[in-house]
């Protein structure tokens, strides 16, 4: 029985209508309002005049804020690079694990998503703070070494000075890697799991070593997964707010923290909206670069 296109279109429209309505009403319309705010100016404590000015965007690229954008991009890039270096071997190990072990390893990778980000961040604070588990363990080792030195008749090694592991750039980058690592591992695993393993066997049979096979065969074929993992790690890291706010110090604030202050403390919504959209434009540029890389990848050809 042949189905008419009219009925098929009606079913398609009925299925698409509710989510499209939800997307327009609760995403595109609020986004459009914030975009309009970026071309306005404050005329009172709670009033904004939509004047069509570009002054907010001009202010957003002043050296002070441009420096924060560059620092945020640097932190996000470093986080993405560390996630790639750590995540690629993990994804490779999951790919070549047995089917039973693979299921458990994937479960461990996705397990952090079952816990609220705020709870995970406070758990990291408990590990890094001055009286945290790292400094506590180092203190025990330090005092244990002092006791051994005293038993041997050597000079005591002095008091232990706790390491400053919190409220600095180190804590922010560590926290961002901790939060975003699963976003890198899953796309990498998806790409590596689709590899034709006969190519790896042929490379090894023809005399290429394991490292050469990795860099000449595995990495080029996994480029789409690498590009996807870099994109979905870099963009959330660039706009991260909670992690630098809780783990960072005064010199560790990123652009999302500046945007938050414009809306909640400075009450300068037009400028905060302009900063938000500059961040969004940078996101679009990153997506465009990823699309170009995907077109040039071996799999795309």
Rosetta silent file (secondary structure, phi, psi, omega in degrees, C-alpha in Angstrom):
SEQUENCE: XXXXXXXXXXXXXXXXXXXXXXXXXXXXXXXXXXXXXXXXXXXXXXXXXXXXXXXXXXXXXXXXXXXXXXXXXXXXXXXXXXXXXXXXXXXXXXXXXXXXXXXXXXXXXXXXXXXXXXXXXXXXXXXXXXXXXXXXXXXXXXXXXXXXXXXXXXXXXXXXXXXXXXXXXXXXXXXXXXXXXXXXXXXXXXXXXXXXXXXXXXXXXXXXXXXXXXXXXXXXXXXXXXXXXXXXXXXXXXXXXXXXXXXXXXXXXXXXXXXXXXXXXXXXXXXXXXXXXXXXXXXXXXXXXXXXXXXXXXXXX
SCORE:     score description
SCORE:     0.000 S_00000001
   1 L     0.000  126.933 -177.121    0.000    0.000    0.000 S_00000001
   2 L   -84.501  131.474  179.301    1.457    3.323   -1.098 S_00000001
   3 L   -93.250  129.534 -178.722    1.542    6.094    1.513 S_00000001
   4 L   -72.883  148.492  179.583    0.758    9.565    0.213 S_00000001
   5 H   -65.096  -29.486  179.982    3.290   12.325    0.764 S_00000001
   6 H   -63.163  -45.142  179.078    0.578   14.512    2.249 S_00000001
   7 H   -67.405  -40.200  179.172   -0.026   12.076    5.097 S_00000001
   8 H   -62.441  -41.443  178.100    3.693   11.538    5.610 S_00000001
   9 H   -65.055  -36.558  179.239    4.247   15.279    5.846 S_00000001
  10 H   -65.236  -42.547  178.038    1.386   15.583    8.319 S_00000001
  11 H   -64.538  -41.915  178.886    2.892   12.892   10.549 S_00000001
  12 H   -62.015  -43.591  179.995    6.315   14.545   10.257 S_00000001
  13 H   -66.115  -37.330  179.337    4.855   17.948   11.144 S_00000001
  14 H   -66.766  -35.984  178.937    2.959   16.474   14.111 S_00000001
  15 H   -75.682  -34.416 -176.618    6.139   14.872   15.445 S_00000001
  16 H   -82.838  -26.859 -172.979    8.265   17.952   14.822 S_00000001
  17 H   -56.101  -56.130 -176.662    5.774   20.565   16.038 S_00000001
  18 H   -60.356  -47.958  178.734    6.000   20.220   19.861 S_00000001
  19 H   -66.458  -32.842  178.416    9.834   20.099   20.115 S_00000001
  20 H   -67.713  -40.488  177.023   10.142   22.914   17.572 S_00000001
  21 H   -62.310  -44.100  178.195    7.657   25.024   19.522 S_00000001
  22 H   -61.356  -43.519 -179.399    9.573   24.314   22.752 S_00000001
  23 H   -63.030  -44.399 -178.370   12.891   25.220   21.079 S_00000001
  24 H   -67.547  -45.768 -173.569   11.572   28.499   19.696 S_00000001
  25 H   -71.215  -40.729 -171.696    9.728   29.558   22.859 S_00000001
  26 H  -106.775   -1.930  176.703   12.318   28.633   25.485 S_00000001
  27 H  -125.242  -58.423 -174.764   15.583   28.963   23.543 S_00000001
  28 H   -69.291  -41.215 -179.656   15.430   31.161   20.456 S_00000001
  29 H   -65.862  -49.737  175.825   13.109   33.822   21.905 S_00000001
  30 H   -60.361  -36.940  178.399   15.151   34.306   25.145 S_00000001
  31 H   -64.408  -39.438  177.370   18.331   34.258   23.060 S_00000001
  32 H   -65.179  -36.107  178.169   16.884   36.939   20.806 S_00000001
  33 H   -65.717  -43.981  178.433   15.993   39.079   23.820 S_00000001
  34 H   -64.474  -38.909  177.805   19.535   38.835   25.195 S_00000001
  35 H   -61.969  -38.906  177.182   20.888   39.648   21.718 S_00000001
  36 H   -66.695  -37.161  176.774   18.689   42.772   21.659 S_00000001
  37 H   -58.050  -34.352 -175.899   20.003   43.731   25.108 S_00000001
  38 L   -65.743  -15.212  178.147   23.540   43.732   23.685 S_00000001
  39 L  -106.114   17.005 -179.273   22.597   46.739   21.498 S_00000001
  40 E  -113.024 -172.171  176.846   21.039   48.721   24.359 S_00000001
  41 E  -149.679  153.525  178.956   22.162   50.832   27.296 S_00000001
  42 E   -72.583  132.866  174.281   21.094   51.326   30.892 S_00000001
  43 L  -119.775    5.995  178.916   18.821   54.336   31.524 S_00000001
  44 L  -177.412 -174.191 -179.240   18.037   53.435   35.131 S_00000001
  45 L   -65.941  -35.776 -176.189   18.442   50.709   37.680 S_00000001
  46 L  -125.328    5.931 -177.002   15.959   48.407   35.940 S_00000001
  47 L  -110.857  137.818  178.561   15.354   50.055   32.582 S_00000001
  48 E  -124.824  129.872  178.294   17.206   49.312   29.337 S_00000001
  49 E  -100.417  124.106  179.586   16.883   51.434   26.217 S_00000001
  50 E   -85.446   93.711 -173.413   17.305   49.568   22.904 S_00000001
  51 L  -100.331   -7.889 -177.298   19.284   52.179   20.966 S_00000001
  52 L    75.195   19.887 -178.189   21.053   49.943   18.443 S_00000001
  53 L   -79.057  149.529  174.708   24.461   51.011   19.731 S_00000001
  54 L  -102.246   12.627 -175.992   27.628   48.973   19.206 S_00000001
  55 H   -62.191  -34.944 -179.547   29.287   50.575   22.243 S_00000001
  56 H   -66.596  -39.490  178.050   28.942   47.397   24.306 S_00000001
  57 H   -69.796  -37.049  176.369   30.763   45.335   21.668 S_00000001
  58 H   -63.025  -39.473  177.836   33.446   48.011   21.366 S_00000001
  59 H   -68.552  -33.993 -177.608   33.908   47.868   25.135 S_00000001
  60 H   -65.432  -24.616 -179.990   34.006   44.050   25.038 S_00000001
  61 L  -103.635   17.764  171.792   37.138   44.115   22.858 S_00000001
  62 L   -67.021  156.329 -175.124   38.996   46.627   24.998 S_00000001
  63 H   -52.671  -38.931 -178.694   42.424   45.382   26.191 S_00000001
  64 H   -59.491  -50.356 -177.168   41.147   44.565   29.702 S_00000001
  65 H   -79.942  -30.473  176.027   38.398   42.224   28.508 S_00000001
  66 H   -63.244  -36.864  177.214   40.330   41.013   25.474 S_00000001
  67 H   -63.559  -38.824  178.539   43.027   39.823   27.865 S_00000001
  68 H   -68.239  -39.149  175.983   40.400   37.853   29.825 S_00000001
  69 H   -60.086  -46.377 -178.544   39.084   36.328   26.575 S_00000001
  70 H   -63.889  -41.627  178.503   42.612   35.300   25.576 S_00000001
  71 H   -64.632  -40.723  178.300   43.287   33.844   29.026 S_00000001
  72 H   -62.652  -41.833  178.300   39.996   31.929   28.947 S_00000001
  73 H   -65.097  -38.349  178.545   40.865   30.546   25.490 S_00000001
  74 H   -65.398  -44.645  178.937   44.344   29.581   26.754 S_00000001
  75 H   -63.798  -43.619  179.185   42.934   27.787   29.805 S_00000001
  76 H   -65.451  -38.886  178.169   40.311   26.029   27.665 S_00000001
  77 H   -66.297  -42.207  177.828   42.966   25.058   25.096 S_00000001
  78 H   -64.699  -41.553  177.000   45.303   23.698   27.768 S_00000001
  79 H   -60.302  -44.288 -179.712   42.419   21.790   29.342 S_00000001
  80 H   -64.327  -42.400  178.377   41.489   20.323   25.958 S_00000001
  81 H   -62.654  -43.053  178.011   45.089   19.335   25.244 S_00000001
  82 H   -65.203  -40.278  177.065   45.458   17.605   28.612 S_00000001
  83 H   -61.987  -38.159  178.873   42.127   15.822   28.124 S_00000001
  84 H   -67.016  -44.476 -178.970   43.335   14.619   24.703 S_00000001
  85 H   -64.268  -40.339 -179.323   46.681   13.385   26.057 S_00000001
  86 H   -80.247  -39.159 -172.470   44.998   11.558   28.950 S_00000001
  87 H   -76.142  -30.627 -177.178   41.844   10.497   27.110 S_00000001
  88 H   -63.171  -49.474  176.651   43.374    8.976   23.966 S_00000001
  89 H   -61.014  -35.274  178.885   45.176    6.099   25.765 S_00000001
  90 H   -64.755  -46.402  178.980   42.059    5.522   27.871 S_00000001
  91 H   -63.696  -37.909  178.825   39.837    5.339   24.773 S_00000001
  92 H   -65.525  -41.132  178.715   42.371    3.066   23.062 S_00000001
  93 H   -64.663  -39.962  178.278   42.443    0.734   26.071 S_00000001
  94 H   -65.571  -39.001 -178.575   38.635    0.560   26.129 S_00000001
  95 H   -60.723  -41.685 -175.480   38.558   -0.180   22.380 S_00000001
  96 L   -96.261    8.628  176.132   40.857   -3.191   22.664 S_00000001
  97 L   -78.286  163.755  175.956   39.404   -4.497   25.934 S_00000001
  98 L   -66.606  161.192 -176.711   37.205   -7.584   26.047 S_00000001
  99 H   -59.052  -39.555 -179.859   33.482   -7.101   25.562 S_00000001
 100 H   -68.172  -45.617  179.750   32.755   -7.670   29.250 S_00000001
 101 H   -67.998  -33.915 -179.524   35.510   -5.330   30.421 S_00000001
 102 H   -60.382  -42.641  179.905   34.530   -2.740   27.789 S_00000001
 103 H   -61.909  -42.797 -179.811   31.023   -2.436   29.254 S_00000001
 104 H   -69.707  -37.654  179.400   32.395   -1.852   32.756 S_00000001
 105 H   -66.629  -40.470  176.750   35.019    0.644   31.572 S_00000001
 106 H   -65.142  -36.064  176.767   32.410    2.656   29.674 S_00000001
 107 H   -62.769  -41.432  179.079   30.240    2.614   32.787 S_00000001
 108 H   -65.635  -35.283  178.661   33.129    4.049   34.822 S_00000001
 109 H   -67.280  -39.641 -177.208   33.650    6.793   32.235 S_00000001
 110 H   -85.824  -10.171 -177.420   29.967    7.777   32.314 S_00000001
 111 H   -58.062  -39.159  178.527   29.596    7.403   36.080 S_00000001
 112 H   -58.881  -26.803  179.347   30.562   11.048   36.853 S_00000001
 113 H   -66.797  -15.922 -179.473   27.532   12.216   34.825 S_00000001
 114 H   -82.610   -7.309 -178.611   25.322   10.609   37.479 S_00000001
 115 L  -115.238  140.693 -179.938   26.588   13.059   40.104 S_00000001
 116 L   -61.249  141.881 -179.016   25.858   16.777   40.212 S_00000001
 117 H   -59.317  -37.783 -179.906   28.730   19.003   39.072 S_00000001
 118 H   -62.199  -41.822  179.705   28.554   21.045   42.268 S_00000001
 119 H   -65.610  -41.543  179.095   28.999   17.935   44.417 S_00000001
 120 H   -64.764  -36.385  179.885   31.965   16.778   42.306 S_00000001
 121 H   -68.936  -41.665  177.315   33.580   20.207   42.595 S_00000001
 122 H   -66.585  -31.857  175.171   33.202   20.275   46.385 S_00000001
 123 H   -64.561  -38.370  177.418   34.684   16.775   46.504 S_00000001
 124 H   -68.035  -35.334  175.477   37.708   18.099   44.607 S_00000001
 125 H   -60.915  -41.745  178.865   37.941   20.991   47.082 S_00000001
 126 H   -62.228  -28.100  179.261   38.092   18.446   49.911 S_00000001
 127 H   -80.503  -38.286 -169.731   41.042   16.802   48.140 S_00000001
 128 H   -94.258  -19.104 -172.821   42.991   19.988   47.298 S_00000001
 129 L   -64.186  169.755 -175.650   42.462   22.277   50.295 S_00000001
 130 L   -57.548  -39.061  178.083   45.184   22.962   52.865 S_00000001
 131 L   -98.213   20.537 -175.661   43.726   20.383   55.262 S_00000001
 132 L   -79.248 -176.401 -172.920   42.714   18.118   52.367 S_00000001
 133 H   -68.786  -34.578  179.913   43.608   14.540   51.599 S_00000001
 134 H   -66.868  -50.967  179.454   46.671   15.340   49.465 S_00000001
 135 H   -65.228  -33.833  178.128   48.307   17.575   52.072 S_00000001
 136 H   -64.479  -43.541  179.672   47.273   15.175   54.828 S_00000001
 137 H   -66.703  -42.583  177.738   48.965   12.262   53.041 S_00000001
 138 H   -63.548  -36.109  177.433   52.082   14.319   52.294 S_00000001
 139 H   -63.969  -41.846  177.329   52.197   15.383   55.954 S_00000001
 140 H   -62.196  -43.601  179.400   52.116   11.769   57.109 S_00000001
 141 H   -64.781  -39.640 -179.980   54.937   10.887   54.709 S_00000001
 142 H   -63.200  -47.550 -179.573   56.934   13.937   55.827 S_00000001
 143 H   -69.100  -32.864  176.001   56.592   13.117   59.528 S_00000001
 144 H   -64.310  -40.249  176.248   57.298    9.471   58.810 S_00000001
 145 H   -64.975  -35.298  176.973   60.551   10.507   57.100 S_00000001
 146 H   -65.440  -38.423  178.015   61.396   12.673   60.119 S_00000001
 147 H   -66.719  -40.530  178.238   60.900    9.751   62.454 S_00000001
 148 H   -63.867  -41.140  178.991   63.143    7.558   60.300 S_00000001
 149 H   -63.135  -39.995  179.823   65.810   10.308   60.261 S_00000001
 150 H   -65.630  -38.530  179.191   65.625   10.623   64.074 S_00000001
 151 H   -66.218  -30.859  179.682   66.033    6.856   64.479 S_00000001
 152 L   -86.601   -0.469  179.602   69.117    6.969   62.252 S_00000001
 153 L    79.791   18.308 -179.989   70.568    9.849   64.252 S_00000001
 154 L   -92.891  169.586 -179.253   70.178   12.341   61.422 S_00000001
 155 L   -72.253  133.191  177.600   68.993   15.945   61.638 S_00000001
 156 L   -57.070  148.524 -174.445   65.194   16.317   61.638 S_00000001
 157 L   -89.058    6.166  174.800   63.827   17.572   58.332 S_00000001
 158 L    89.047 -179.239 -178.320   61.644   20.319   59.884 S_00000001
 159 L   -79.684  150.064  178.582   57.945   21.039   59.860 S_00000001
 160 L   -80.740  131.287  176.553   55.770   20.214   56.877 S_00000001
 161 L  -104.128  114.470 -177.967   54.459   23.198   54.914 S_00000001
 162 L   -58.771  144.393  178.913   51.140   22.391   53.180 S_00000001
 163 L   -77.846  142.504  176.823   51.075   22.913   49.426 S_00000001
 164 L   -85.981   89.116 -175.914   48.874   25.683   48.020 S_00000001
 165 L  -100.648   -5.587 -174.338   46.784   23.556   45.678 S_00000001
 166 L  -120.813  157.069  177.933   43.555   25.571   45.805 S_00000001
 167 L    61.647   46.339  175.145   42.440   29.018   44.608 S_00000001
 168 L  -152.479  178.165 -178.071   44.975   29.263   41.788 S_00000001
 169 H   -64.044  -35.027  178.148   45.303   28.479   38.069 S_00000001
 170 H   -58.376  -45.536 -179.070   46.526   24.953   38.800 S_00000001
 171 H   -65.017  -38.304 -179.966   43.295   24.130   40.645 S_00000001
 172 H   -64.343  -47.868 -178.672   41.158   25.592   37.841 S_00000001
 173 H   -66.133  -42.119  177.299   42.875   23.575   35.103 S_00000001
 174 H   -60.987  -43.305  178.885   42.845   20.410   37.195 S_00000001
 175 H   -64.583  -39.629  179.125   39.142   20.910   37.916 S_00000001
 176 H   -67.137  -39.747  176.369   38.326   21.541   34.259 S_00000001
 177 H   -64.556  -42.356  178.975   40.211   18.402   33.176 S_00000001
 178 H   -59.658  -39.001 -176.868   38.443   16.435   35.910 S_00000001
 179 H   -79.939  -39.221 -169.282   35.038   17.657   34.720 S_00000001
 180 H   -98.843   -4.046 -178.379   35.535   17.492   30.941 S_00000001
 181 H   -56.820  -43.310  178.367   37.624   14.332   30.495 S_00000001
 182 H   -60.184  -30.775  178.402   34.583   12.101   29.762 S_00000001
 183 H   -66.308  -23.617  176.945   33.567   14.479   26.951 S_00000001
 184 H   -86.840  -40.821 -173.723   36.894   13.700   25.276 S_00000001
 185 H   -66.723  -42.567 -173.733   37.008    9.964   25.930 S_00000001
 186 H   -64.941  -47.332  175.720   33.567    9.078   24.532 S_00000001
 187 H   -63.627  -36.663  177.963   34.007   10.598   21.019 S_00000001
 188 H   -63.743  -43.481  178.303   37.510    9.132   20.830 S_00000001
 189 H   -63.054  -41.766  179.815   36.208    5.697   21.752 S_00000001
 190 H   -59.920  -40.396  179.414   33.401    5.996   19.189 S_00000001
 191 H   -73.145  -42.447 -178.146   35.935    6.765   16.435 S_00000001
 192 H   -69.204  -31.459 -177.847   38.479    4.152   17.510 S_00000001
 193 H   -69.907  -20.115 -179.904   35.875    1.421   17.863 S_00000001
 194 L   -92.389    1.694 -179.065   34.988    1.791   14.154 S_00000001
 195 L   -64.661  144.295  173.677   38.580    1.296   12.965 S_00000001
 196 L   -79.782  106.069 -173.783   39.285   -1.519   10.520 S_00000001
 197 H   -69.195  -17.069  176.483   41.592   -3.654   12.624 S_00000001
 198 H   -64.423  -29.222  176.624   42.894   -5.447    9.554 S_00000001
 199 H   -65.965  -38.379  177.801   44.767   -2.226    8.721 S_00000001
 200 H   -66.741  -42.568  179.299   46.537   -2.396   12.079 S_00000001
 201 H   -64.068  -39.801  179.426   47.420   -6.071   11.538 S_00000001
 202 H   -65.650  -40.279  179.039   48.727   -5.292    8.032 S_00000001
 203 H   -62.535  -43.667 -179.960   50.870   -2.441    9.368 S_00000001
 204 H   -69.314  -38.416  179.408   52.397   -4.650   12.042 S_00000001
 205 H   -65.598  -30.440 -178.721   52.915   -7.555    9.602 S_00000001
 206 L   -84.593    4.565  172.267   54.750   -5.233    7.187 S_00000001
 207 L   105.079   -3.661  177.355   57.280   -4.327    9.858 S_00000001
 208 L   -73.513  136.726  178.102   55.924   -1.109   11.362 S_00000001
 209 L   -74.176  176.839 -177.787   56.281   -1.015   15.112 S_00000001
 210 H   -65.929  -41.987 -179.627   53.440   -0.332   17.509 S_00000001
 211 H   -67.029  -40.615  178.763   54.269    3.365   17.962 S_00000001
 212 H   -66.190  -39.816  176.317   54.606    3.925   14.207 S_00000001
 213 H   -62.510  -38.450  179.866   51.307    2.135   13.618 S_00000001
 214 H   -62.389  -48.499 -173.859   49.713    4.309   16.277 S_00000001
 215 H   -83.766  -24.550 -177.531   50.847    7.617   14.785 S_00000001
 216 H   -97.955  -21.555 -177.082   50.673    6.678   11.076 S_00000001
 217 H  -115.986  -55.435 -172.109   47.494    4.556   11.032 S_00000001
 218 H   -68.304  -51.418 -175.912   45.409    4.946   14.191 S_00000001
 219 H   -61.092  -48.492  178.089   45.691    8.712   14.739 S_00000001
 220 H   -59.641  -39.572  179.886   44.875    9.740   11.110 S_00000001
 221 H   -71.949  -22.821 -179.829   41.870    7.423   10.994 S_00000001
 222 L   -92.736    5.889 -176.559   40.680    8.726   14.377 S_00000001
 223 H   -57.115  -40.339  176.725   40.886   12.402   13.344 S_00000001
 224 H   -59.538  -40.855  177.415   37.067   12.863   13.128 S_00000001
 225 H   -68.079  -37.381  177.128   36.723   11.602   16.706 S_00000001
 226 H   -63.729  -44.554  179.839   39.644   13.765   17.824 S_00000001
 227 H   -63.125  -42.016  178.544   38.069   16.835   16.198 S_00000001
 228 H   -65.181  -43.685  179.318   34.692   16.096   17.813 S_00000001
 229 H   -64.029  -40.591  177.514   36.271   15.502   21.214 S_00000001
 230 H   -62.413  -42.482 -177.511   38.315   18.708   20.973 S_00000001
 231 H   -65.370  -50.666 -174.652   35.210   20.692   20.023 S_00000001
 232 H   -79.070   -4.354  170.700   32.876   19.399   22.730 S_00000001
 233 H   -95.743  -43.627 -176.211   35.639   19.760   25.330 S_00000001
 234 H   -65.959  -44.272 -174.549   36.951   23.186   24.314 S_00000001
 235 H   -64.528  -50.527  176.712   33.558   24.945   24.067 S_00000001
 236 H   -63.577  -34.718  178.579   32.248   24.029   27.564 S_00000001
 237 H   -66.674  -36.722  178.805   35.702   24.704   29.047 S_00000001
 238 H   -64.124  -36.671 -179.517   35.778   28.146   27.402 S_00000001
 239 L  -100.072   18.486 -178.307   32.440   29.053   28.978 S_00000001
 240 L   -64.714  138.288 -179.795   33.061   27.348   32.324 S_00000001
 241 L  -121.644  -50.045 -172.046   31.757   29.301   35.303 S_00000001
 242 H   -66.515  -44.690 -176.145   31.383   27.086   38.361 S_00000001
 243 H   -62.420  -51.978  176.859   34.837   25.492   38.357 S_00000001
 244 H   -65.897  -27.444 -179.773   36.895   28.734   38.195 S_00000001
 245 H   -69.469  -39.163 -176.922   34.491   30.384   40.628 S_00000001
 246 H   -90.404  -34.472 -174.833   34.944   27.712   43.319 S_00000001
 247 H   -98.848  -21.109 -174.909   38.504   26.530   42.662 S_00000001
 248 L   -91.981  168.727  176.017   40.158   29.692   41.351 S_00000001
 249 L  -106.302 -165.241 -179.841   41.441   32.824   42.993 S_00000001
 250 H   -60.545  -30.058 -178.727   41.232   36.506   41.987 S_00000001
 251 H   -94.111    7.199 -175.807   43.668   35.921   39.117 S_00000001
 252 H  -112.602   10.685 -177.433   41.937   32.759   37.906 S_00000001
 253 L   -74.328  142.502  179.029   38.617   34.194   36.768 S_00000001
 254 L  -109.449  177.747 -171.809   37.444   33.413   33.243 S_00000001
 255 H   -62.609  -32.162  179.158   35.130   35.274   30.895 S_00000001
 256 H   -64.419  -34.026  177.092   32.010   33.471   32.187 S_00000001
 257 H   -68.282  -36.531  176.209   32.705   34.853   35.666 S_00000001
 258 H   -65.552  -41.520  178.168   32.961   38.377   34.232 S_00000001
 259 H   -62.353  -42.177  179.172   29.626   37.892   32.441 S_00000001
 260 H   -60.661  -40.138 -179.770   28.013   36.697   35.673 S_00000001
 261 H   -66.855  -33.855  179.581   29.207   39.798   37.503 S_00000001
 262 H   -66.401  -36.813 -178.394   27.724   42.088   34.843 S_00000001
 263 H   -81.721  -38.826 -170.549   24.276   40.533   35.251 S_00000001
 264 H  -100.347  -29.262 -174.411   24.186   39.942   39.016 S_00000001
 265 L  -113.260  -49.287 -177.947   26.454   42.542   40.625 S_00000001
 266 L   -79.433  -15.701 -179.384   27.175   45.410   38.225 S_00000001
 267 L    56.646   34.780  177.950   23.593   45.385   36.879 S_00000001
 268 L  -110.070   74.769 -176.220   24.970   46.126   33.393 S_00000001
 269 H   -62.652  -40.890  179.026   22.860   43.715   31.353 S_00000001
 270 H   -59.013  -43.465  179.914   23.667   45.239   27.925 S_00000001
 271 H   -70.022  -38.991  175.863   27.402   44.816   28.427 S_00000001
 272 H   -61.553  -39.277  177.606   26.949   41.330   29.882 S_00000001
 273 H   -65.534  -39.352  178.432   24.833   40.400   26.857 S_00000001
 274 H   -63.733  -43.616  177.039   27.515   41.724   24.494 S_00000001
 275 H   -61.551  -40.277  179.787   30.187   39.660   26.260 S_00000001
 276 H   -61.298  -41.766 -177.127   27.931   36.602   26.054 S_00000001
 277 H   -78.162  -28.514  171.312   27.481   36.971   22.324 S_00000001
 278 H   -61.803  -41.348  176.391   31.168   37.594   21.696 S_00000001
 279 H   -62.867  -38.955  178.527   31.704   34.257   23.459 S_00000001
 280 H   -67.461  -38.383  177.739   29.008   32.718   21.263 S_00000001
 281 H   -63.553  -39.440  176.119   30.622   34.076   18.103 S_00000001
 282 H   -62.678  -36.220  177.048   33.908   32.469   19.175 S_00000001
 283 H   -63.789  -43.398  178.166   31.984   29.213   19.634 S_00000001
 284 H   -61.320  -39.121  178.043   30.615   29.450   16.086 S_00000001
 285 H   -62.743  -42.410  178.615   34.161   30.002   14.796 S_00000001
 286 H   -62.847  -40.028  178.471   35.327   26.870   16.649 S_00000001
 287 H   -65.279  -40.092  179.006   32.463   24.852   15.139 S_00000001
 288 H   -64.009  -41.118  178.111   33.322   26.143   11.656 S_00000001
 289 H   -63.153  -41.854  178.714   36.976   25.150   12.107 S_00000001
 290 H   -63.475  -38.321  178.664   35.895   21.679   13.243 S_00000001
 291 H   -64.980  -40.332  177.894   33.648   21.336   10.179 S_00000001
 292 H   -64.951  -40.096  178.253   36.548   22.270    7.869 S_00000001
 293 H   -65.065  -36.729  179.375   38.794   19.741    9.605 S_00000001
 294 H   -66.228  -36.626  178.370   36.147   17.035    9.203 S_00000001
 295 H   -66.803  -31.985 -177.596   35.937   17.717    5.455 S_00000001
 296 H   -88.875   -4.934 -176.662   39.704   17.365    5.096 S_00000001
 297 L   -72.475  156.433  179.973   39.949   14.194    7.185 S_00000001
 298 L   -59.841  -35.941 -177.666   40.700   10.858    5.450 S_00000001
 299 L   -67.965  -35.744  179.844   37.341    9.421    6.484 S_00000001
 300 L   -67.546  -31.405  177.974   35.473   12.357    4.912 S_00000001
 301 L   -78.828    0.000    0.000   37.283   11.737    1.607 S_00000001
